[in-house]
Amino acid sequence: MSSIQLGVPKGTRDFGPQTMAKRQFILDHIRRIFEKYGFQPLETPSMEQLSVLTGKYGEEGDQLLFKILNSGDFLKKTQPQDFEGGSKHLLDKISQKGLRYDLTVPFARYVVMHRHEITFPFKRYQMQPVWRADRPQRGRYREFMQCDADVVGTDSLLCEAEIVAMINEVFQQLGINDFTILVNHRKILGGMAEAIGAAGREAELAVSLDKFQKIGADKMAQELSQKGFAQGSIDQLLSMTSWKGDWSEIKQVLTKGIGSNAGTSEGIADLDNMLLLVQELGLSNANLQFDASLARGLSYYTGTIFEVVVNNATMGSVSGGGRYDDLTGVFGLPDVSGVGISFGVDRLYDVMEQLDLFPSDQLQFTKVLLVSLDEESMGSALELLGSLRNEGISSELYPDRAKLKKPLAYANKKNIPWVVLIGSEETEQGVISVKDMGAGTQSQMTPDQFLAHMN
């Protein structure tokens, strides 16, 4: 009999009750805000056809896709020469499915498949795990939860402005006050590429720029050099990465530093109009900052792009998104513009842990623990248990007959604030003994008085 090696795959984690309570706190707040802004819930399968996923995230993104072996004898369609051709040649024969890399591409696939059933503009939110075959490290996992909100079927910049408003509201609700929404525009990146003599290569630049904060200027320059960019172009690009700050000042630098071309002018106009709409939505301080080094390496972005960083926490971006004009086109439905934002629950969790932002009552599942001290009091305990649950008060009855020390230790470990003791003597008198675990005090009252107190 083979031995079982206990453990979970690298980059994945178990979540115990305490962790789940905190994660649920984040998810509940995000869900309420998404619904407040008119987004409807949607779920898609964990796996998609590989043909749906590949080619949407750029070459490096494709390498991070988790492929699923075909069911049964996955080698039955292969020939010896397939193995000689290498893994890329073999892949088509042994795998047709993969775990989803993000929620946006499956959403685009859904829109195309259900275009006759949905109403445009279509606003959906989705809160599900995604998988990436990345190198695990702090803040970067192979399985993680994303919370996406997207609008498709309109190119109105009101959508971008409302994304800015939602980001602000989510972070304020979570108690994260020191954050910055970094913003750029893919057409401005196109202008930057043209200005450094690399017109038409903005997708390659975006992939490298997307790593800028993680790998630094020297390694990014080395990567661009390996891609065939001239040293003068690289030096020019590196100087452009310092263009960040207040938009009203930076746009003058952009116009002067890039020169005038149609793409740059359109990108600047989009950001101008979006910021005007943000102000008209009532956000006098939207925590926005332009950053020319922001690229969002995914190849489907075409317009405004966003990332959010928490300034007083040691973590990368915790949210990101942007405008994509033709993602549905690859599935047969062209010219359907969309824009969306994604919150990374796992990184938000790590930030809130680091900043100690979770409320203490979030760790309380059971509010009341009932303890029946003898057989005669069991009926009274069960009656009170039913009354508490009917009032929506989370309660449980300690199942075993034991010395009082044991249920009290149980209540302490589970952070239960109230313990109700019921014995035959209390039953005869029509009272219960109530122990406030936080204050360490104990008093007697009637069951009705306790119910009123808990409400």
mmCIF file of N, CA, C and O in Angstrom, residues 240-310:
data_model
loop_
_atom_site.group_PDB
_atom_site.id
_atom_site.type_symbol
_atom_site.label_atom_id
_atom_site.label_comp_id
_atom_site.label_asym_id
_atom_site.label_seq_id
_atom_site.Cartn_x
_atom_site.Cartn_y
_atom_site.Cartn_z
ATOM 1 N N MET A 240 10.873 58.011 -19.032
ATOM 2 C CA MET A 240 9.431 58.231 -19.048
ATOM 3 C C MET A 240 8.736 57.606 -17.832
ATOM 4 O O MET A 240 7.661 58.057 -17.431
ATOM 5 N N THR A 241 9.342 56.559 -17.249
ATOM 6 C CA THR A 241 8.703 55.908 -16.096
ATOM 7 C C THR A 241 8.619 56.837 -14.885
ATOM 8 O O THR A 241 7.888 56.549 -13.937
ATOM 9 N N SER A 242 9.341 57.933 -14.912
ATOM 10 C CA SER A 242 9.268 58.899 -13.799
ATOM 11 C C SER A 242 8.080 59.846 -13.944
ATOM 12 O O SER A 242 7.826 60.655 -13.048
ATOM 13 N N TRP A 243 7.349 59.742 -15.053
ATOM 14 C CA TRP A 243 6.195 60.617 -15.247
ATOM 15 C C TRP A 243 5.032 60.084 -14.409
ATOM 16 O O TRP A 243 4.285 59.196 -14.818
ATOM 17 N N LYS A 244 4.862 60.629 -13.255
ATOM 18 C CA LYS A 244 3.755 60.217 -12.388
ATOM 19 C C LYS A 244 3.387 61.362 -11.462
ATOM 20 O O LYS A 244 4.212 62.227 -11.143
ATOM 21 N N GLY A 245 2.117 61.378 -11.077
ATOM 22 C CA GLY A 245 1.669 62.427 -10.166
ATOM 23 C C GLY A 245 0.305 62.964 -10.567
ATOM 24 O O GLY A 245 -0.502 62.281 -11.203
ATOM 25 N N ASP A 246 0.068 64.224 -10.204
ATOM 26 C CA ASP A 246 -1.207 64.882 -10.469
ATOM 27 C C ASP A 246 -1.418 65.031 -11.977
ATOM 28 O O ASP A 246 -0.545 65.505 -12.699
ATOM 29 N N TRP A 247 -2.606 64.649 -12.425
ATOM 30 C CA TRP A 247 -2.875 64.598 -13.857
ATOM 31 C C TRP A 247 -2.759 65.965 -14.526
ATOM 32 O O TRP A 247 -2.226 66.078 -15.635
ATOM 33 N N SER A 248 -3.241 67.003 -13.894
ATOM 34 C CA SER A 248 -3.230 68.331 -14.522
ATOM 35 C C SER A 248 -1.812 68.790 -14.852
ATOM 36 O O SER A 248 -1.587 69.524 -15.815
ATOM 37 N N GLU A 249 -0.840 68.349 -14.059
ATOM 38 C CA GLU A 249 0.556 68.706 -14.330
ATOM 39 C C GLU A 249 1.203 67.722 -15.312
ATOM 40 O O GLU A 249 1.927 68.120 -16.228
ATOM 41 N N ILE A 250 0.913 66.437 -15.119
ATOM 42 C CA ILE A 250 1.571 65.397 -15.914
ATOM 43 C C ILE A 250 1.158 65.449 -17.386
ATOM 44 O O ILE A 250 1.966 65.167 -18.280
ATOM 45 N N LYS A 251 -0.075 65.820 -17.670
ATOM 46 C CA LYS A 251 -0.499 65.796 -19.081
ATOM 47 C C LYS A 251 0.279 66.802 -19.920
ATOM 48 O O LYS A 251 0.464 66.597 -21.121
ATOM 49 N N GLN A 252 0.767 67.874 -19.297
ATOM 50 C CA GLN A 252 1.622 68.808 -20.023
ATOM 51 C C GLN A 252 2.966 68.149 -20.353
ATOM 52 O O GLN A 252 3.517 68.307 -21.445
ATOM 53 N N VAL A 253 3.484 67.385 -19.389
ATOM 54 C CA VAL A 253 4.738 66.656 -19.608
ATOM 55 C C VAL A 253 4.564 65.626 -20.724
ATOM 56 O O VAL A 253 5.441 65.439 -21.570
ATOM 57 N N LEU A 254 3.408 64.934 -20.713
ATOM 58 C CA LEU A 254 3.124 63.927 -21.729
ATOM 59 C C LEU A 254 3.124 64.535 -23.126
ATOM 60 O O LEU A 254 3.763 64.020 -24.044
ATOM 61 N N THR A 255 2.390 65.621 -23.268
ATOM 62 C CA THR A 255 2.263 66.260 -24.581
ATOM 63 C C THR A 255 3.629 66.701 -25.097
ATOM 64 O O THR A 255 3.956 66.530 -26.280
ATOM 65 N N LYS A 256 4.445 67.220 -24.184
ATOM 66 C CA LYS A 256 5.775 67.695 -24.568
ATOM 67 C C LYS A 256 6.737 66.535 -24.820
ATOM 68 O O LYS A 256 7.518 66.548 -25.773
ATOM 69 N N GLY A 257 6.656 65.496 -23.976
ATOM 70 C CA GLY A 257 7.630 64.409 -24.037
ATOM 71 C C GLY A 257 7.345 63.390 -25.120
ATOM 72 O O GLY A 257 8.265 62.781 -25.666
ATOM 73 N N ILE A 258 6.060 63.182 -25.455
ATOM 74 C CA ILE A 258 5.700 62.176 -26.463
ATOM 75 C C ILE A 258 5.497 62.808 -27.827
ATOM 76 O O ILE A 258 5.774 62.213 -28.859
ATOM 77 N N GLY A 259 5.018 64.037 -27.820
ATOM 78 C CA GLY A 259 4.660 64.665 -29.086
ATOM 79 C C GLY A 259 3.204 64.373 -29.399
ATOM 80 O O GLY A 259 2.538 63.609 -28.707
ATOM 81 N N SER A 260 2.697 64.989 -30.399
ATOM 82 C CA SER A 260 1.271 64.844 -30.713
ATOM 83 C C SER A 260 1.079 63.735 -31.733
ATOM 84 O O SER A 260 1.690 63.731 -32.787
ATOM 85 N N ASN A 261 0.257 62.759 -31.368
ATOM 86 C CA ASN A 261 -0.232 61.784 -32.335
ATOM 87 C C ASN A 261 -1.651 61.440 -31.934
ATOM 88 O O ASN A 261 -2.089 61.714 -30.813
ATOM 89 N N ALA A 262 -2.380 60.857 -32.848
ATOM 90 C CA ALA A 262 -3.813 60.641 -32.626
ATOM 91 C C ALA A 262 -4.073 59.775 -31.399
ATOM 92 O O ALA A 262 -4.976 60.057 -30.603
ATOM 93 N N GLY A 263 -3.261 58.714 -31.216
ATOM 94 C CA GLY A 263 -3.477 57.815 -30.092
ATOM 95 C C GLY A 263 -3.261 58.502 -28.760
ATOM 96 O O GLY A 263 -4.087 58.397 -27.847
ATOM 97 N N THR A 264 -2.143 59.236 -28.641
ATOM 98 C CA THR A 264 -1.849 59.941 -27.394
ATOM 99 C C THR A 264 -2.923 60.969 -27.091
ATOM 100 O O THR A 264 -3.393 61.094 -25.953
ATOM 101 N N SER A 265 -3.336 61.724 -28.103
ATOM 102 C CA SER A 265 -4.380 62.744 -27.909
ATOM 103 C C SER A 265 -5.679 62.118 -27.439
ATOM 104 O O SER A 265 -6.357 62.654 -26.546
ATOM 105 N N GLU A 266 -6.021 60.947 -27.995
ATOM 106 C CA GLU A 266 -7.259 60.271 -27.583
ATOM 107 C C GLU A 266 -7.147 59.772 -26.147
ATOM 108 O O GLU A 266 -8.099 59.874 -25.366
ATOM 109 N N GLY A 267 -5.971 59.233 -25.779
ATOM 110 C CA GLY A 267 -5.771 58.767 -24.411
ATOM 111 C C GLY A 267 -5.862 59.888 -23.413
ATOM 112 O O GLY A 267 -6.492 59.749 -22.350
ATOM 113 N N ILE A 268 -5.247 61.024 -23.723
ATOM 114 C CA ILE A 268 -5.301 62.187 -22.830
ATOM 115 C C ILE A 268 -6.737 62.688 -22.703
ATOM 116 O O ILE A 268 -7.204 63.010 -21.603
ATOM 117 N N ALA A 269 -7.463 62.743 -23.806
ATOM 118 C CA ALA A 269 -8.857 63.201 -23.774
ATOM 119 C C ALA A 269 -9.719 62.266 -22.923
ATOM 120 O O ALA A 269 -10.577 62.714 -22.156
ATOM 121 N N ASP A 270 -9.487 60.945 -23.048
ATOM 122 C CA ASP A 270 -10.250 59.983 -22.244
ATOM 123 C C ASP A 270 -10.025 60.210 -20.754
ATOM 124 O O ASP A 270 -10.972 60.211 -19.957
ATOM 125 N N LEU A 271 -8.759 60.390 -20.365
ATOM 126 C CA LEU A 271 -8.469 60.594 -18.949
ATOM 127 C C LEU A 271 -9.026 61.925 -18.468
ATOM 128 O O LEU A 271 -9.542 62.020 -17.339
ATOM 129 N N ASP A 272 -8.949 62.961 -19.306
ATOM 130 C CA ASP A 272 -9.554 64.256 -18.958
ATOM 131 C C ASP A 272 -11.047 64.107 -18.665
ATOM 132 O O ASP A 272 -11.553 64.573 -17.638
ATOM 133 N N ASN A 273 -11.755 63.450 -19.577
ATOM 134 C CA ASN A 273 -13.205 63.310 -19.441
ATOM 135 C C ASN A 273 -13.581 62.389 -18.280
ATOM 136 O O ASN A 273 -14.573 62.629 -17.582
ATOM 137 N N MET A 274 -12.788 61.337 -18.076
ATOM 138 C CA MET A 274 -13.072 60.454 -16.942
ATOM 139 C C MET A 274 -12.936 61.206 -15.619
ATOM 140 O O MET A 274 -13.796 61.090 -14.725
ATOM 141 N N LEU A 275 -11.892 61.991 -15.481
ATOM 142 C CA LEU A 275 -11.676 62.743 -14.237
ATOM 143 C C LEU A 275 -12.771 63.773 -14.002
ATOM 144 O O LEU A 275 -13.176 64.013 -12.865
ATOM 145 N N LEU A 276 -13.274 64.361 -15.078
ATOM 146 C CA LEU A 276 -14.387 65.302 -14.950
ATOM 147 C C LEU A 276 -15.626 64.581 -14.422
ATOM 148 O O LEU A 276 -16.319 65.075 -13.521
ATOM 149 N N LEU A 277 -15.907 63.386 -14.948
ATOM 150 C CA LEU A 277 -17.058 62.606 -14.487
ATOM 151 C C LEU A 277 -16.872 62.162 -13.036
ATOM 152 O O LEU A 277 -17.833 62.121 -12.264
ATOM 153 N N VAL A 278 -15.645 61.828 -12.661
ATOM 154 C CA VAL A 278 -15.364 61.442 -11.272
ATOM 155 C C VAL A 278 -15.713 62.593 -10.333
ATOM 156 O O VAL A 278 -16.345 62.401 -9.280
ATOM 157 N N GLN A 279 -15.322 63.796 -10.711
ATOM 158 C CA GLN A 279 -15.645 64.965 -9.891
ATOM 159 C C GLN A 279 -17.146 65.195 -9.822
ATOM 160 O O GLN A 279 -17.699 65.524 -8.763
ATOM 161 N N GLU A 280 -17.828 64.995 -10.951
ATOM 162 C CA GLU A 280 -19.278 65.196 -10.966
ATOM 163 C C GLU A 280 -20.019 64.126 -10.172
ATOM 164 O O GLU A 280 -21.155 64.341 -9.733
ATOM 165 N N LEU A 281 -19.380 62.982 -9.949
ATOM 166 C CA LEU A 281 -19.953 61.955 -9.077
ATOM 167 C C LEU A 281 -19.780 62.307 -7.603
ATOM 168 O O LEU A 281 -20.284 61.600 -6.732
ATOM 169 N N GLY A 282 -19.073 63.398 -7.326
ATOM 170 C CA GLY A 282 -18.934 63.870 -5.947
ATOM 171 C C GLY A 282 -17.648 63.468 -5.264
ATOM 172 O O GLY A 282 -17.500 63.654 -4.053
ATOM 173 N N LEU A 283 -16.685 62.923 -6.030
ATOM 174 C CA LEU A 283 -15.417 62.519 -5.424
ATOM 175 C C LEU A 283 -14.393 63.644 -5.587
ATOM 176 O O LEU A 283 -13.702 63.735 -6.601
ATOM 177 N N SER A 284 -14.310 64.499 -4.598
ATOM 178 C CA SER A 284 -13.354 65.598 -4.682
ATOM 179 C C SER A 284 -11.926 65.092 -4.538
ATOM 180 O O SER A 284 -10.987 65.628 -5.128
ATOM 181 N N ASN A 285 -11.742 64.031 -3.731
ATOM 182 C CA ASN A 285 -10.435 63.374 -3.616
ATOM 183 C C ASN A 285 -10.615 61.904 -3.948
ATOM 184 O O ASN A 285 -11.040 61.117 -3.111
ATOM 185 N N ALA A 286 -10.307 61.537 -5.181
ATOM 186 C CA ALA A 286 -10.538 60.163 -5.644
ATOM 187 C C ALA A 286 -9.308 59.282 -5.486
ATOM 188 O O ALA A 286 -9.307 58.144 -5.929
ATOM 189 N N ASN A 287 -8.236 59.801 -4.869
ATOM 190 C CA ASN A 287 -6.998 59.041 -4.662
ATOM 191 C C ASN A 287 -6.387 58.567 -5.978
ATOM 192 O O ASN A 287 -5.779 57.502 -6.056
ATOM 193 N N LEU A 288 -6.529 59.391 -7.037
ATOM 194 C CA LEU A 288 -6.020 59.046 -8.363
ATOM 195 C C LEU A 288 -4.641 59.639 -8.603
ATOM 196 O O LEU A 288 -4.356 60.764 -8.185
ATOM 197 N N GLN A 289 -3.796 58.870 -9.297
ATOM 198 C CA GLN A 289 -2.479 59.373 -9.682
ATOM 199 C C GLN A 289 -2.081 58.754 -11.023
ATOM 200 O O GLN A 289 -2.162 57.545 -11.197
ATOM 201 N N PHE A 290 -1.667 59.578 -11.957
ATOM 202 C CA PHE A 290 -1.189 59.058 -13.236
ATOM 203 C C PHE A 290 0.185 58.430 -13.052
ATOM 204 O O PHE A 290 1.027 58.945 -12.316
ATOM 205 N N ASP A 291 0.437 57.303 -13.737
ATOM 206 C CA ASP A 291 1.731 56.631 -13.661
ATOM 207 C C ASP A 291 2.062 56.064 -15.043
ATOM 208 O O ASP A 291 1.430 55.117 -15.509
ATOM 209 N N ALA A 292 3.046 56.661 -15.697
ATOM 210 C CA ALA A 292 3.406 56.241 -17.063
ATOM 211 C C ALA A 292 3.990 54.832 -17.100
ATOM 212 O O ALA A 292 4.006 54.197 -18.158
ATOM 213 N N SER A 293 4.473 54.316 -15.962
ATOM 214 C CA SER A 293 5.039 52.963 -15.948
ATOM 215 C C SER A 293 3.969 51.890 -15.798
ATOM 216 O O SER A 293 4.265 50.700 -15.930
ATOM 217 N N LEU A 294 2.722 52.286 -15.528
ATOM 218 C CA LEU A 294 1.632 51.318 -15.411
ATOM 219 C C LEU A 294 1.270 50.800 -16.794
ATOM 220 O O LEU A 294 0.992 51.575 -17.707
ATOM 221 N N ALA A 295 1.279 49.469 -16.953
ATOM 222 C CA ALA A 295 1.041 48.906 -18.283
ATOM 223 C C ALA A 295 -0.050 47.842 -18.317
ATOM 224 O O ALA A 295 -0.723 47.682 -19.330
ATOM 225 N N ARG A 296 -0.241 47.077 -17.209
ATOM 226 C CA ARG A 296 -1.174 45.944 -17.238
ATOM 227 C C ARG A 296 -0.812 45.035 -18.406
ATOM 228 O O ARG A 296 -1.286 45.208 -19.518
ATOM 229 N N GLY A 297 0.033 44.052 -18.167
ATOM 230 C CA GLY A 297 0.633 43.262 -19.231
ATOM 231 C C GLY A 297 -0.320 42.427 -20.069
ATOM 232 O O GLY A 297 0.065 41.954 -21.128
ATOM 233 N N LEU A 298 -1.563 42.216 -19.607
ATOM 234 C CA LEU A 298 -2.488 41.404 -20.393
ATOM 235 C C LEU A 298 -2.774 42.085 -21.724
ATOM 236 O O LEU A 298 -3.033 43.279 -21.790
ATOM 237 N N SER A 299 -2.775 41.300 -22.790
ATOM 238 C CA SER A 299 -2.788 41.870 -24.136
ATOM 239 C C SER A 299 -4.148 42.412 -24.561
ATOM 240 O O SER A 299 -4.240 43.118 -25.559
ATOM 241 N N TYR A 300 -5.219 42.101 -23.823
ATOM 242 C CA TYR A 300 -6.533 42.523 -24.312
ATOM 243 C C TYR A 300 -6.913 43.959 -23.953
ATOM 244 O O TYR A 300 -7.905 44.478 -24.429
ATOM 245 N N TYR A 301 -6.132 44.636 -23.107
ATOM 246 C CA TYR A 301 -6.484 46.020 -22.742
ATOM 247 C C TYR A 301 -6.213 46.978 -23.902
ATOM 248 O O TYR A 301 -5.208 46.851 -24.608
ATOM 249 N N THR A 302 -7.099 47.953 -24.071
ATOM 250 C CA THR A 302 -6.974 48.902 -25.177
ATOM 251 C C THR A 302 -7.124 50.361 -24.750
ATOM 252 O O THR A 302 -6.777 51.258 -25.518
ATOM 253 N N GLY A 303 -7.664 50.624 -23.560
ATOM 254 C CA GLY A 303 -7.937 51.999 -23.148
ATOM 255 C C GLY A 303 -7.386 52.315 -21.776
ATOM 256 O O GLY A 303 -6.244 51.979 -21.451
ATOM 257 N N THR A 304 -8.203 52.961 -20.939
ATOM 258 C CA THR A 304 -7.797 53.313 -19.582
ATOM 259 C C THR A 304 -7.484 52.049 -18.786
ATOM 260 O O THR A 304 -8.189 51.046 -18.873
ATOM 261 N N ILE A 305 -6.399 52.081 -18.019
ATOM 262 C CA ILE A 305 -6.028 50.962 -17.157
ATOM 263 C C ILE A 305 -5.819 51.464 -15.727
ATOM 264 O O ILE A 305 -5.419 52.611 -15.510
ATOM 265 N N PHE A 306 -6.113 50.584 -14.762
ATOM 266 C CA PHE A 306 -6.047 50.937 -13.346
ATOM 267 C C PHE A 306 -5.238 49.907 -12.572
ATOM 268 O O PHE A 306 -5.234 48.727 -12.905
ATOM 269 N N GLU A 307 -4.592 50.352 -11.511
ATOM 270 C CA GLU A 307 -4.081 49.471 -10.464
ATOM 271 C C GLU A 307 -4.184 50.224 -9.145
ATOM 272 O O GLU A 307 -4.096 51.455 -9.120
ATOM 273 N N VAL A 308 -4.371 49.470 -8.064
ATOM 274 C CA VAL A 308 -4.503 50.089 -6.746
ATOM 275 C C VAL A 308 -3.414 49.550 -5.836
ATOM 276 O O VAL A 308 -3.212 48.331 -5.746
ATOM 277 N N VAL A 309 -2.714 50.449 -5.160
ATOM 278 C CA VAL A 309 -1.695 50.056 -4.180
ATOM 279 C C VAL A 309 -2.060 50.665 -2.826
ATOM 280 O O VAL A 309 -2.618 51.763 -2.751
ATOM 281 N N VAL A 310 -1.769 49.907 -1.774
ATOM 282 C CA VAL A 310 -1.965 50.404 -0.403
ATOM 283 C C VAL A 310 -0.627 50.949 0.057
ATOM 284 O O VAL A 310 0.360 50.215 0.138
#
